[in-house]
Amino acid sequence: MEQRIVGFHQDEHGDWVADLACGHARHVRHDPPWSERPWVVTKEGRERHLRQHLHCGQCAGGHPA
Ligand SMILES: [Zn+2]
């Protein structure tokens, strides 16, 4: 299920987390070579990805926020 990104925050380890419109949150780590998201570590990159969509596994699994 695709959900709109409404914001970003960092968890206690400094990893970036996308806040989704449904109320869930998804990690968007830049952890090469497994997760290549160099955009997430810059403010400009994150702003560019606001309002884009991410798959929400929790919604897809039927878990309400
Ligand atoms: Zn969700």
PDB file of C-alpha atoms in Angstrom, residues 9-65:
ATOM      1  CA  HIS A   9      12.724  12.326  11.794  1.00  0.00           C
ATOM      2  CA  GLN A  10      15.761  10.511  13.188  1.00  0.00           C
ATOM      3  CA  ASP A  11      15.544   7.561  15.548  1.00  0.00           C
ATOM      4  CA  GLU A  12      17.733   7.098  18.631  1.00  0.00           C
ATOM      5  CA  HIS A  13      20.534   5.692  16.437  1.00  0.00           C
ATOM      6  CA  GLY A  14      20.509   8.631  14.042  1.00  0.00           C
ATOM      7  CA  ASP A  15      18.827   6.609  11.287  1.00  0.00           C
ATOM      8  CA  TRP A  16      16.301   8.509   9.205  1.00  0.00           C
ATOM      9  CA  VAL A  17      12.643   7.572   9.444  1.00  0.00           C
ATOM     10  CA  ALA A  18       9.923   8.739   7.055  1.00  0.00           C
ATOM     11  CA  ASP A  19       6.602   9.731   8.610  1.00  0.00           C
ATOM     12  CA  LEU A  20       3.763   8.497   6.409  1.00  0.00           C
ATOM     13  CA  ALA A  21       0.325  10.011   5.896  1.00  0.00           C
ATOM     14  CA  CYS A  22      -1.305   6.899   7.384  1.00  0.00           C
ATOM     15  CA  GLY A  23       0.428   7.511  10.725  1.00  0.00           C
ATOM     16  CA  HIS A  24       3.012   4.762  10.319  1.00  0.00           C
ATOM     17  CA  ALA A  25       6.746   5.353   9.983  1.00  0.00           C
ATOM     18  CA  ARG A  26       9.322   3.650   7.795  1.00  0.00           C
ATOM     19  CA  HIS A  27      13.103   3.643   8.052  1.00  0.00           C
ATOM     20  CA  VAL A  28      14.778   5.183   5.022  1.00  0.00           C
ATOM     21  CA  ARG A  29      18.375   4.342   5.878  1.00  0.00           C
ATOM     22  CA  HIS A  30      21.363   5.231   3.775  1.00  0.00           C
ATOM     23  CA  ASP A  31      23.310   2.035   4.468  1.00  0.00           C
ATOM     24  CA  PRO A  32      25.247   1.045   1.354  1.00  0.00           C
ATOM     25  CA  PRO A  33      25.374  -1.316  -0.383  1.00  0.00           C
ATOM     26  CA  TRP A  34      22.037  -2.628   0.915  1.00  0.00           C
ATOM     27  CA  SER A  35      20.099   0.624   1.137  1.00  0.00           C
ATOM     28  CA  GLU A  36      21.317   3.342  -1.228  1.00  0.00           C
ATOM     29  CA  ARG A  37      19.524   6.524  -0.259  1.00  0.00           C
ATOM     30  CA  PRO A  38      22.187   9.245  -0.304  1.00  0.00           C
ATOM     31  CA  TRP A  39      19.415  11.836  -0.605  1.00  0.00           C
ATOM     32  CA  VAL A  40      18.130  11.133   2.908  1.00  0.00           C
ATOM     33  CA  VAL A  41      21.206  12.545   4.654  1.00  0.00           C
ATOM     34  CA  THR A  42      20.740  16.036   3.200  1.00  0.00           C
ATOM     35  CA  LYS A  43      17.978  18.511   4.011  1.00  0.00           C
ATOM     36  CA  GLU A  44      17.520  19.269   0.301  1.00  0.00           C
ATOM     37  CA  GLY A  45      17.209  15.579  -0.530  1.00  0.00           C
ATOM     38  CA  ARG A  46      14.593  14.999   2.128  1.00  0.00           C
ATOM     39  CA  GLU A  47      12.573  18.019   1.014  1.00  0.00           C
ATOM     40  CA  ARG A  48      12.697  16.673  -2.534  1.00  0.00           C
ATOM     41  CA  HIS A  49      11.129  13.415  -1.350  1.00  0.00           C
ATOM     42  CA  LEU A  50       8.357  15.000   0.702  1.00  0.00           C
ATOM     43  CA  ARG A  51       4.919  14.163  -0.701  1.00  0.00           C
ATOM     44  CA  GLN A  52       6.349  11.236  -2.644  1.00  0.00           C
ATOM     45  CA  HIS A  53       5.059   7.759  -1.877  1.00  0.00           C
ATOM     46  CA  LEU A  54       6.477   4.766  -0.051  1.00  0.00           C
ATOM     47  CA  HIS A  55       5.138   1.275   0.340  1.00  0.00           C
ATOM     48  CA  CYS A  56       3.754   0.839   3.877  1.00  0.00           C
ATOM     49  CA  GLY A  57       4.103  -2.775   4.973  1.00  0.00           C
ATOM     50  CA  GLN A  58       2.071  -2.143   8.119  1.00  0.00           C
ATOM     51  CA  CYS A  59      -0.947  -0.892   6.158  1.00  0.00           C
ATOM     52  CA  ALA A  60      -0.515  -3.728   3.673  1.00  0.00           C
ATOM     53  CA  GLY A  61      -0.521  -6.148   6.617  1.00  0.00           C
ATOM     54  CA  GLY A  62      -3.747  -4.662   7.942  1.00  0.00           C
ATOM     55  CA  HIS A  63      -2.245  -2.971  10.978  1.00  0.00           C
ATOM     56  CA  PRO A  64      -3.925   0.348  11.804  1.00  0.00           C
ATOM     57  CA  ALA A  65      -1.666   3.202  12.911  1.00  0.00           C
TER      58      ALA A  65
END
